[in-house]
Tab-separated table of C-alpha atoms in Angstrom:
chain	number	residue	atom	x	y	z
N	1	MET	CA	21.939	-4.696	6.509
N	2	ALA	CA	19.311	-6.098	4.015
N	3	ALA	CA	18.903	-9.437	5.655
N	4	ALA	CA	18.681	-7.701	9.079
N	5	LEU	CA	15.992	-5.388	7.757
N	6	PHE	CA	14.082	-8.115	6.012
N	7	LEU	CA	13.832	-9.958	9.436
N	8	MET	CA	12.539	-6.688	11.109
N	9	TYR	CA	10.080	-5.916	8.523
N	10	ALA	CA	8.838	-9.495	8.377
N	11	ALA	CA	8.584	-9.850	12.220
N	12	VAL	CA	6.446	-6.557	12.201
N	13	SER	CA	3.891	-7.284	9.809
N	14	LEU	CA	3.468	-10.987	10.669
N	15	ARG	CA	3.114	-9.890	14.433
N	16	LEU	CA	0.448	-7.718	13.244
N	17	HIS	CA	-1.305	-10.529	11.415
N	18	GLN	CA	-1.022	-12.890	14.160
N	19	ARG	CA	-2.652	-10.564	16.485
N	20	LEU	CA	-5.556	-10.119	14.178
N	21	LEU	CA	-4.282	-6.375	13.075
N	22	THR	CA	-4.576	-7.123	9.524
N	23	SER	CA	-7.526	-6.062	7.436
N	24	SER	CA	-9.526	-7.309	4.301
N	25	TYR	CA	-8.891	-4.147	2.698
N	26	ASP	CA	-5.870	-4.701	1.656
N	27	LEU	CA	-4.330	-7.717	2.802
N	28	GLY	CA	-7.245	-9.930	2.231
N	29	ILE	CA	-7.920	-8.380	-1.480
N	30	PHE	CA	-4.099	-9.195	-2.337
N	31	ASP	CA	-4.234	-12.605	-1.107
N	32	GLN	CA	-7.138	-13.231	-3.196
N	33	VAL	CA	-5.509	-11.941	-6.260
N	34	VAL	CA	-2.268	-13.685	-5.742
N	35	ARG	CA	-4.343	-16.860	-5.170
N	36	SER	CA	-6.112	-16.399	-8.431
N	37	TYR	CA	-2.838	-16.190	-10.185
N	38	ALA	CA	-1.223	-19.391	-8.347
N	39	GLU	CA	-4.565	-21.259	-9.422
N	40	GLY	CA	-3.935	-20.352	-13.102
N	41	HIS	CA	-6.691	-17.684	-13.653
N	42	LEU	CA	-7.024	-13.932	-13.802
N	43	PRO	CA	-7.414	-12.539	-10.424
N	44	VAL	CA	-10.573	-11.846	-8.738
N	45	SER	CA	-11.535	-10.740	-5.258
N	46	GLU	CA	-14.588	-11.878	-3.501
N	47	VAL	CA	-13.771	-9.053	-0.753
N	48	LYS	CA	-14.543	-6.385	-3.641
N	49	GLY	CA	-17.489	-7.969	-4.680
N	50	ARG	CA	-18.980	-11.424	-6.177
N	51	ASP	CA	-16.176	-12.427	-8.646
N	52	PHE	CA	-15.018	-8.976	-8.923
N	53	PRO	CA	-12.320	-8.509	-11.713
N	54	VAL	CA	-9.170	-6.922	-9.740
N	55	LEU	CA	-7.706	-5.912	-13.206
N	56	GLY	CA	-10.742	-3.597	-13.761
N	57	ASP	CA	-9.777	-1.789	-10.318
N	58	HIS	CA	-5.783	-1.572	-10.407
N	59	PHE	CA	-3.565	-2.565	-13.165
N	60	SER	CA	-0.840	-4.787	-11.181
N	61	PRO	CA	-0.052	-7.658	-13.316
N	62	ILE	CA	3.251	-8.032	-11.553
N	63	LEU	CA	1.434	-9.646	-8.589
N	64	ALA	CA	1.673	-12.746	-10.758
N	65	LEU	CA	5.414	-12.911	-9.577
N	66	ALA	CA	4.331	-13.929	-6.266
N	67	ALA	CA	2.183	-17.007	-7.138
N	68	PRO	CA	5.174	-19.233	-7.090
N	69	PHE	CA	5.743	-18.464	-3.410
N	70	TYR	CA	2.091	-18.881	-2.982
N	71	TRP	CA	2.557	-22.481	-4.160
N	72	VAL	CA	5.207	-23.159	-1.308
N	73	TRP	CA	2.757	-21.609	1.307
N	74	ARG	CA	-0.638	-20.717	0.746
N	75	GLY	CA	-2.119	-17.640	3.040
N	76	ALA	CA	-1.458	-14.150	3.486
N	77	GLU	CA	1.711	-14.798	5.572
N	78	THR	CA	3.467	-15.219	2.153
N	79	LEU	CA	2.604	-11.973	0.847
N	80	LEU	CA	3.934	-10.103	3.813
N	81	VAL	CA	7.070	-11.997	3.731
N	82	VAL	CA	7.579	-11.226	0.035
N	83	GLN	CA	6.769	-7.533	0.630
N	84	ALA	CA	9.572	-7.899	3.496
N	85	ALA	CA	12.034	-9.115	1.044
N	86	LEU	CA	11.111	-6.587	-1.864
N	87	LEU	CA	11.641	-3.687	0.531
N	88	ALA	CA	15.061	-5.307	2.027
N	89	VAL	CA	16.321	-5.752	-1.449
N	90	SER	CA	15.960	-1.905	-2.109
N	91	VAL	CA	18.251	-1.139	0.327
N	92	VAL	CA	21.318	-2.793	-1.592
N	93	PRO	CA	21.638	-0.564	-4.623
N	94	LEU	CA	21.354	2.619	-2.746
N	95	THR	CA	23.745	1.601	0.161
N	96	LEU	CA	26.156	0.120	-2.438
N	97	TRP	CA	26.011	3.609	-4.261
N	98	ALA	CA	26.656	5.554	-1.130
N	99	ARG	CA	29.504	3.357	-0.031
N	100	ARG	CA	31.228	3.505	-3.458
N	101	ALA	CA	30.986	7.283	-3.967
N	102	LEU	CA	31.126	8.587	-0.186
N	103	GLY	CA	32.903	5.955	1.428
N	104	GLY	CA	32.130	3.054	3.998
N	105	PRO	CA	30.734	4.971	6.869
N	106	ALA	CA	28.608	7.230	4.779
N	107	GLY	CA	27.109	4.140	3.025
N	108	ALA	CA	26.152	2.421	6.347
N	109	VAL	CA	24.497	5.487	7.741
N	110	ILE	CA	22.625	6.237	4.476
N	111	GLY	CA	21.463	2.597	3.960
N	112	ALA	CA	20.388	2.134	7.613
N	113	CYS	CA	18.482	5.675	7.646
N	114	TYR	CA	16.649	4.501	4.553
N	115	GLY	CA	15.925	1.174	5.783
N	116	LEU	CA	14.381	2.628	8.817
N	117	SER	CA	12.733	5.688	7.201
N	118	TRP	CA	9.051	6.434	8.178
N	119	GLY	CA	7.773	5.687	4.649
N	120	ILE	CA	8.956	2.441	4.566
N	121	ALA	CA	7.908	1.654	7.823
N	122	SER	CA	4.364	2.975	7.296
N	123	GLY	CA	4.174	0.429	4.453
N	124	VAL	CA	5.202	-2.462	6.363
N	125	GLY	CA	3.053	-1.470	9.163
N	126	TYR	CA	-0.135	-1.837	7.130
N	127	ASP	CA	-0.853	-4.978	5.328
N	128	PHE	CA	0.651	-5.976	1.697
N	129	HIS	CA	0.562	-3.440	-1.423
N	130	GLU	CA	1.331	-3.958	-5.127
N	131	VAL	CA	3.610	-0.840	-4.955
N	132	ALA	CA	6.100	-2.940	-2.686
N	133	PHE	CA	7.348	-4.297	-6.035
N	134	ALA	CA	8.015	-0.600	-7.385
N	135	VAL	CA	10.335	0.128	-4.623
N	136	PRO	CA	13.219	-1.940	-5.541
N	137	LEU	CA	12.822	-1.148	-9.087
N	138	LEU	CA	12.660	2.530	-8.493
N	139	ALA	CA	16.098	1.943	-5.965
N	140	PHE	CA	17.789	0.286	-9.099
N	141	SER	CA	16.770	2.640	-11.621
N	142	LEU	CA	17.635	5.780	-9.939
N	143	THR	CA	20.906	4.377	-8.626
N	144	ALA	CA	21.862	3.460	-12.475
N	145	LEU	CA	20.649	6.956	-13.234
N	146	GLY	CA	22.816	8.757	-10.887
N	147	ASN	CA	25.671	7.014	-12.187
N	148	ASP	CA	24.963	7.846	-15.824
N	149	ARG	CA	24.242	4.258	-16.533
N	150	LEU	CA	20.987	5.471	-18.687
N	151	ILE	CA	19.971	2.158	-20.421
N	152	ALA	CA	20.194	0.386	-17.354
N	153	ALA	CA	17.966	3.094	-15.707
N	154	ALA	CA	15.450	2.726	-18.446
N	155	CYS	CA	15.270	-0.990	-18.402
N	156	TRP	CA	14.640	-0.880	-14.595
N	157	ALA	CA	11.822	1.707	-14.893
N	158	LEU	CA	9.786	0.306	-17.761
N	159	PRO	CA	8.420	-2.703	-15.337
N	160	LEU	CA	6.909	0.123	-13.358
N	161	LEU	CA	4.063	-0.061	-15.900
N	162	LEU	CA	3.205	-3.574	-14.590
N	163	VAL	CA	2.831	-2.292	-11.070
N	164	LYS	CA	0.314	0.238	-10.972
N	165	GLU	CA	-1.479	2.558	-13.525
N	166	ASP	CA	-0.259	5.951	-11.940
N	167	LEU	CA	3.232	4.890	-12.149
N	168	GLY	CA	3.454	5.218	-15.887
N	169	LEU	CA	3.745	9.102	-15.168
N	170	THR	CA	6.672	8.148	-12.968
N	171	VAL	CA	8.422	6.277	-15.995
N	172	ALA	CA	7.769	9.463	-18.035
N	173	VAL	CA	9.577	11.758	-15.662
N	174	ILE	CA	12.704	9.084	-15.443
N	175	GLY	CA	12.511	9.345	-19.029
N	176	LEU	CA	12.798	13.130	-19.171
N	177	VAL	CA	15.692	12.991	-16.458
N	178	ILE	CA	17.327	10.291	-18.823
N	179	ALA	CA	17.099	13.002	-21.606
N	180	TRP	CA	18.479	15.652	-19.661
N	181	ARG	CA	21.349	13.593	-18.344
N	182	GLY	CA	22.557	13.234	-22.206
N	183	ASP	CA	20.694	10.325	-23.994
N	184	ARG	CA	17.880	12.272	-25.812
N	185	ALA	CA	16.537	9.551	-27.991
N	186	LEU	CA	16.355	6.891	-24.915
N	187	GLY	CA	14.940	9.417	-22.744
N	188	VAL	CA	12.190	10.424	-24.879
N	189	LEU	CA	11.377	6.809	-25.752
N	190	THR	CA	11.120	6.128	-22.376
N	191	ALA	CA	8.994	9.189	-21.533
N	192	VAL	CA	6.672	8.334	-24.380
N	193	SER	CA	6.338	4.679	-23.148
N	194	GLY	CA	5.478	5.896	-19.717
N	195	LEU	CA	2.842	8.203	-21.061
N	196	VAL	CA	1.441	5.707	-23.520
N	197	GLY	CA	1.487	2.975	-20.932
N	198	ALA	CA	-0.785	5.042	-18.456
N	199	ALA	CA	-2.991	6.258	-20.900
N	200	LEU	CA	-3.868	2.635	-22.279
N	201	THR	CA	-4.189	1.209	-18.811
N	202	VAL	CA	-6.439	4.187	-17.643
N	203	LEU	CA	-8.657	4.723	-20.750
N	204	VAL	CA	-8.673	1.140	-22.214
N	205	ILE	CA	-7.423	-1.880	-20.077
N	206	LEU	CA	-9.031	-1.095	-16.544
N	207	PRO	CA	-12.331	0.123	-18.273
N	208	ALA	CA	-12.351	-2.950	-20.413
N	209	PHE	CA	-12.245	-5.350	-17.172
N	210	SER	CA	-14.174	-2.834	-14.929
N	211	PRO	CA	-17.828	-3.683	-14.344
N	212	SER	CA	-18.666	-0.113	-14.774
N	213	GLY	CA	-17.125	-0.046	-17.819
N	214	SER	CA	-14.789	3.118	-16.793
N	215	PHE	CA	-11.751	3.724	-14.604
N	216	ALA	CA	-13.178	3.408	-10.989
N	217	TYR	CA	-11.070	6.010	-9.470
N	218	TRP	CA	-12.076	9.296	-11.377
N	219	PHE	CA	-13.828	10.185	-8.493
N	220	LEU	CA	-10.705	10.989	-6.433
N	221	VAL	CA	-10.074	14.134	-8.489
N	222	GLU	CA	-13.669	15.219	-8.587
N	223	THR	CA	-15.355	17.307	-5.608
N	224	PRO	CA	-18.042	14.935	-3.936
N	225	GLN	CA	-21.528	16.386	-3.792
N	226	GLY	CA	-22.333	18.031	-0.621
N	227	ALA	CA	-18.807	18.029	0.416
N	228	PRO	CA	-17.971	20.738	3.010
N	229	ARG	CA	-16.151	23.785	1.450
N	230	VAL	CA	-12.769	24.613	2.353
N	231	PRO	CA	-12.006	28.138	2.864
N	232	GLY	CA	-11.016	29.893	-0.744
N	233	ASP	CA	-12.093	26.939	-2.516
N	234	PRO	CA	-13.916	27.781	-5.506
N	235	GLY	CA	-16.021	24.392	-5.388
N	236	THR	CA	-18.299	23.048	-8.111
N	237	THR	CA	-20.570	25.403	-9.362
N	238	GLY	CA	-21.801	23.141	-12.058
N	239	GLY	CA	-21.047	22.497	-15.726
N	240	SER	CA	-17.607	22.705	-17.276
N	241	ALA	CA	-16.789	26.026	-15.910
N	242	GLY	CA	-17.123	24.928	-12.306
N	243	SER	CA	-15.150	21.788	-13.158
N	244	LEU	CA	-12.513	23.859	-14.496
N	245	LEU	CA	-12.238	25.971	-11.592
N	246	ASP	CA	-12.158	23.076	-9.254
N	247	MET	CA	-9.317	21.478	-11.193
N	248	LEU	CA	-7.357	24.756	-11.205
N	249	TYR	CA	-7.640	25.044	-7.424
N	250	ARG	CA	-6.645	21.504	-6.709
N	251	GLY	CA	-3.631	22.079	-9.100
N	252	THR	CA	-2.659	25.367	-7.453
N	253	ILE	CA	-3.568	26.252	-3.813
N	254	GLY	CA	-5.071	22.863	-3.218
N	255	LEU	CA	-1.647	21.247	-3.317
N	256	VAL	CA	-0.665	23.024	-0.339
N	257	THR	CA	-3.988	22.959	1.697
N	258	PRO	CA	-4.838	21.938	4.117
N	259	GLN	CA	-1.464	22.081	6.182
N	260	LEU	CA	-1.469	18.199	6.488
N	261	LYS	CA	-0.080	18.300	2.883
N	262	VAL	CA	2.686	20.647	3.534
N	263	THR	CA	3.606	18.503	6.858
N	264	THR	CA	3.820	15.417	4.599
N	265	PHE	CA	5.971	17.184	2.132
N	266	ALA	CA	8.343	18.328	4.695
N	267	LEU	CA	8.484	15.052	6.507
N	268	THR	CA	9.037	13.372	2.792
N	269	LEU	CA	12.250	15.525	2.490
N	270	ALA	CA	13.556	15.789	6.227
N	271	PRO	CA	15.259	12.287	6.006
N	272	SER	CA	17.582	13.840	3.448
N	273	VAL	CA	18.218	17.104	5.716
N	274	PHE	CA	16.189	18.845	2.574
N	275	LEU	CA	19.320	18.191	0.644
N	276	ALA	CA	17.446	16.214	-1.897
N	277	LEU	CA	15.997	19.496	-3.263
N	278	ARG	CA	19.338	19.885	-5.048
N	279	SER	CA	18.969	16.909	-7.176
N	280	PRO	CA	16.910	16.328	-10.503
N	281	LEU	CA	16.234	13.114	-9.455
N	282	LEU	CA	13.534	14.292	-7.003
N	283	TRP	CA	11.647	15.333	-9.995
N	284	VAL	CA	10.790	11.460	-10.205
N	285	ALA	CA	8.550	12.062	-7.041
N	286	LEU	CA	6.484	14.670	-8.425
N	287	PRO	CA	3.534	12.312	-10.217
N	288	THR	CA	2.905	10.485	-6.883
N	289	LEU	CA	3.022	13.707	-5.073
N	290	VAL	CA	0.742	15.525	-7.329
N	291	TRP	CA	-2.050	12.624	-7.531
N	292	ARG	CA	-1.843	12.318	-3.854
N	293	PHE	CA	-2.280	16.003	-3.272
N	294	MET	CA	-5.113	16.372	-5.633
N	295	SER	CA	-6.851	13.590	-4.544
N	296	ASN	CA	-10.306	14.476	-2.385
N	297	ASN	CA	-9.484	11.286	0.045
N	298	GLY	CA	-7.794	12.884	2.980
N	299	LEU	CA	-6.063	9.689	3.719
N	300	HIS	CA	-3.712	10.238	0.856
N	301	TRP	CA	-2.455	13.619	2.192
N	302	GLY	CA	-0.793	12.100	5.366
N	303	THR	CA	1.967	9.742	6.639
N	304	ALA	CA	0.004	6.683	7.281
N	305	TYR	CA	-0.511	3.601	5.118
N	306	HIS	CA	1.776	2.595	2.010
N	307	TYR	CA	1.107	5.896	0.140
N	308	SER	CA	4.816	7.118	0.708
N	309	LEU	CA	6.656	3.835	0.136
N	310	VAL	CA	7.588	4.876	-3.463
N	311	LEU	CA	8.916	7.988	-2.198
N	312	MET	CA	11.811	6.882	-0.041
N	313	PRO	CA	14.025	5.474	-2.588
N	314	ILE	CA	13.422	8.500	-4.658
N	315	VAL	CA	14.194	10.879	-1.866
N	316	PHE	CA	17.302	9.049	-0.572
N	317	ALA	CA	18.863	8.376	-4.451
N	318	ALA	CA	18.223	12.162	-4.637
N	319	PHE	CA	19.995	12.734	-1.338
N	320	ILE	CA	22.872	10.567	-2.264
N	321	ASP	CA	23.064	12.300	-5.892
N	322	ALA	CA	23.068	15.742	-4.373
N	323	LEU	CA	25.976	14.877	-2.036
N	324	VAL	CA	28.072	13.575	-4.856
N	325	ARG	CA	27.226	16.409	-7.157
N	326	ARG	CA	28.555	18.780	-4.335
N	327	GLY	CA	31.565	17.042	-3.998
N	328	THR	CA	30.551	16.458	-0.140
N	329	SER	CA	33.407	15.275	1.975
N	330	GLY	CA	35.093	15.711	5.338
N	331	ARG	CA	33.309	17.598	7.944
N	332	SER	CA	30.512	18.991	5.597
N	333	LEU	CA	29.878	15.115	4.940
N	334	ARG	CA	29.712	14.196	8.504
N	335	ARG	CA	27.205	16.997	9.388
N	336	TYR	CA	24.631	15.912	6.835
N	337	LEU	CA	25.091	12.313	7.827
N	338	ALA	CA	24.675	13.198	11.380
N	339	GLY	CA	21.603	15.319	10.598
N	340	CYS	CA	20.098	12.385	8.489
N	341	ALA	CA	20.845	10.012	11.313
N	342	ALA	CA	19.171	12.364	13.929
N	343	ILE	CA	16.101	12.660	11.929
N	344	ALA	CA	15.684	9.003	11.407
N	345	LEU	CA	16.262	8.329	15.175
N	346	VAL	CA	13.560	11.052	16.132
N	347	ILE	CA	10.878	10.020	13.796
N	348	LEU	CA	11.355	6.448	14.380
N	349	PRO	CA	9.263	5.993	17.379
N	350	SER	CA	6.108	7.336	15.677
N	351	PHE	CA	6.087	4.768	13.006
N	352	PRO	CA	5.500	1.015	13.157
N	353	LEU	CA	9.126	-0.365	13.245
N	354	PHE	CA	9.221	0.879	16.776
N	355	GLN	CA	6.813	-1.913	17.756
N	356	LEU	CA	9.617	-4.293	17.757
N	357	VAL	CA	10.948	-2.854	21.172
N	358	GLN	CA	7.360	-2.658	22.513
N	359	PRO	CA	6.121	-5.679	24.893
N	360	GLU	CA	2.747	-5.498	23.807
N	361	THR	CA	3.850	-6.470	20.192
N	362	TRP	CA	5.201	-9.954	21.541
N	363	GLN	CA	2.251	-10.604	23.752
N	364	THR	CA	-0.973	-12.392	22.533
N	365	GLU	CA	-4.401	-11.716	23.630
N	366	PRO	CA	-6.573	-14.795	24.523
N	367	ARG	CA	-8.929	-13.704	22.075
N	368	VAL	CA	-6.614	-14.506	19.216
N	369	ALA	CA	-6.524	-18.293	20.323
N	370	VAL	CA	-10.300	-18.331	20.510
N	371	ALA	CA	-10.449	-16.858	16.958
N	372	GLN	CA	-7.927	-19.269	15.593
N	373	ARG	CA	-9.798	-22.279	17.228
N	374	LEU	CA	-13.125	-21.036	15.595
N	375	MET	CA	-11.589	-20.330	12.270
N	376	ASP	CA	-10.261	-24.160	12.485
N	377	LYS	CA	-13.838	-25.222	12.308
N	378	ILE	CA	-14.158	-23.788	9.046
N	379	PRO	CA	-13.437	-26.308	6.262
N	380	ASP	CA	-11.453	-25.701	3.274
N	381	GLY	CA	-12.829	-24.639	0.091
N	382	VAL	CA	-16.397	-23.230	1.366
N	383	THR	CA	-18.005	-19.940	0.999
N	384	VAL	CA	-17.816	-17.534	4.242
N	385	GLN	CA	-18.565	-13.897	5.223
N	386	ALA	CA	-16.425	-12.772	8.008
N	387	SER	CA	-15.461	-9.681	9.939
N	388	ASN	CA	-12.617	-7.298	8.653
N	389	SER	CA	-9.773	-8.505	10.653
N	390	LEU	CA	-10.500	-12.112	9.987
N	391	VAL	CA	-11.048	-12.082	6.421
N	392	PRO	CA	-7.053	-12.337	5.538
N	393	HIS	CA	-6.690	-15.231	7.675
N	394	LEU	CA	-9.309	-17.393	5.649
N	395	THR	CA	-8.691	-16.064	2.120
N	396	GLY	CA	-6.100	-18.588	1.562
N	397	ARG	CA	-8.163	-21.594	1.612
N	398	ASP	CA	-11.784	-20.360	1.203
N	399	SER	CA	-14.052	-18.115	-0.789
N	400	VAL	CA	-14.484	-15.083	1.564
N	401	SER	CA	-16.201	-11.980	1.415
N	402	LEU	CA	-16.882	-9.022	4.071
N	403	TYR	CA	-19.822	-9.470	6.634
N	404	GLY	CA	-22.394	-6.905	6.113
N	405	ALA	CA	-20.812	-5.414	2.779
N	406	PRO	CA	-23.685	-4.651	0.238
N	407	ASP	CA	-21.654	-6.642	-2.605
N	408	SER	CA	-20.644	-9.627	-0.610
N	409	ARG	CA	-21.775	-13.034	-2.017
N	410	PRO	CA	-24.926	-13.907	-0.216
N	411	ASP	CA	-26.075	-17.041	1.423
N	412	PRO	CA	-22.386	-18.191	2.584
N	413	GLN	CA	-22.107	-21.464	4.007
N	414	TRP	CA	-20.211	-20.117	7.174
N	415	ILE	CA	-20.427	-16.684	9.008
N	416	MET	CA	-17.681	-15.517	11.562
N	417	VAL	CA	-18.064	-12.366	13.258
N	418	GLU	CA	-16.169	-10.511	15.855
N	419	THR	CA	-18.881	-8.599	17.845
N	420	SER	CA	-16.683	-7.212	20.434
N	421	VAL	CA	-14.568	-4.610	18.096
N	422	PRO	CA	-15.590	-0.822	18.441
N	423	ASP	CA	-17.630	0.698	15.828
N	424	ASN	CA	-15.117	2.556	14.268
N	425	SER	CA	-12.990	-0.708	13.288
N	426	ARG	CA	-15.912	-2.139	11.653
N	427	TRP	CA	-14.892	-0.534	8.039
N	428	TRP	CA	-15.228	-1.137	4.573
N	429	PRO	CA	-16.016	1.164	1.650
N	430	GLY	CA	-19.353	2.747	2.455
N	431	GLU	CA	-21.241	3.162	5.472
N	432	PRO	CA	-19.960	1.067	8.628
N	433	LEU	CA	-21.668	-1.576	10.053
N	434	SER	CA	-22.573	-0.605	13.611
N	435	ALA	CA	-22.535	-3.042	16.657
N	436	GLU	CA	-26.366	-2.464	16.892
N	437	VAL	CA	-26.928	-3.260	12.921
N	438	GLU	CA	-24.490	-6.224	13.091
N	439	GLY	CA	-26.364	-7.689	16.332
N	440	GLN	CA	-29.614	-7.428	14.346
N	441	ARG	CA	-28.250	-9.174	11.143
N	442	LEU	CA	-26.977	-11.846	12.919
N	443	ALA	CA	-30.414	-12.434	14.473
N	444	GLU	CA	-31.794	-12.546	11.340
N	445	ASP	CA	-29.358	-14.861	9.943
N	446	ARG	CA	-30.457	-17.307	12.636
N	447	ARG	CA	-33.717	-16.894	11.568
N	448	ASN	CA	-33.018	-17.692	8.234
N	449	GLY	CA	-31.687	-21.094	9.026
N	450	TYR	CA	-27.946	-20.452	10.276
N	451	GLU	CA	-27.234	-22.726	13.157
N	452	LEU	CA	-25.137	-21.370	16.020
N	453	VAL	CA	-21.554	-23.108	16.308
N	454	ALA	CA	-19.999	-21.146	18.773
N	455	ASP	CA	-20.298	-17.809	20.516
N	456	GLN	CA	-17.085	-17.202	22.639
N	457	GLU	CA	-15.266	-14.204	23.730
N	458	GLY	CA	-16.926	-11.898	21.497
N	459	PHE	CA	-16.931	-14.395	18.372
N	460	VAL	CA	-19.883	-15.747	16.675
N	461	LEU	CA	-19.853	-18.617	14.352
N	462	LEU	CA	-22.746	-19.808	12.117
N	463	HIS	CA	-23.132	-22.566	9.766
N	464	ARG	CA	-26.131	-23.236	7.222
N	465	GLN	CA	-26.402	-26.762	5.686
N	466	ARG	CA	-26.720	-26.591	1.845
């Protein structure tokens, strides 16, 4: 099952990449990070800014584990395959636990529903992300926890501190569950390690590396100046009282408004037929759900992208645990399994794994061949500014930044732009570069000494001799 799912995950993500449907944020950034580790230095990303130290953005030193694979194949494809393998491996402990505790058919159904779940599919369908490393760690930790192998549960949980700064809180909750399950000393030690690790990362390590000297994502829990008011939202009235009211609102009513948050929460529990609510393992999902729903970034509230990857092993572990704790068997077990399978099949067509059976997935537009031919004209080891979808195809061999972004390295040797994409696809943090402004910039580049190498099928390639 794990091998079959690995092939599915890899096929979806690699086809998206081959069709120029991956992006600088995030695949291009992570490719530059892993390339840095593979070359033996601390990670930097030109997409984030000139020589930007990525350890000042997110604390994910576990990405260094992908470096040996990069020595075999330099390029973003390596990361997509590594991610597929990590997610596929996470199927193994959950499926074996279900099979051992509930029988072979139950293990097969639960394993397949987990592997095809919408949270996993959403992550597979959008680039590569560091939290892919957290998925098998959580699966092994929670499987051990559900079987009262408490030391193993703690040992699998602690490496989460190296995946991303927010996961220290997840480790802390795992520690509390360990204490509740019977080993108070180990549980408290694990919980304290998680809290201390999160605090050190956010308050010391990230500010030390960050160009701004502080944690870069405090703004996610602040009310943006001039932001539209939500009905009933106290907003920010200025001063500490206004900030306190705003945080109080976000931590209460703001967790369930707007309705999208409730929909995401319901969809998270749906694959377990809501039985996961009866397991204490579900508490491990609380830190991720709280930070996402308290965030002022609406992308965090929904079901797209990679934000639900870490929730899926938690929900399915809680599902198995609840079935075991209830002593579910016979007709009752079959009903739960049928419900789980039905929900998985109903949801599946709305998420990226369904692309495997869609004909357009296996068709390659002529523009892709043109783009590849023009990118082949760019030599290795040069500086390049490129459009969003072209960046991850060049980061493995060149110093690449995003065309038009204010922090991109100026005066690159090569510029490659896709002028035919719609305005809403020209994205980077900040204001988008419209087609009109992009055309003006390209004209200005040519006046400043860049020679036109090619202008074909909506792609423009410029070069300037040093």
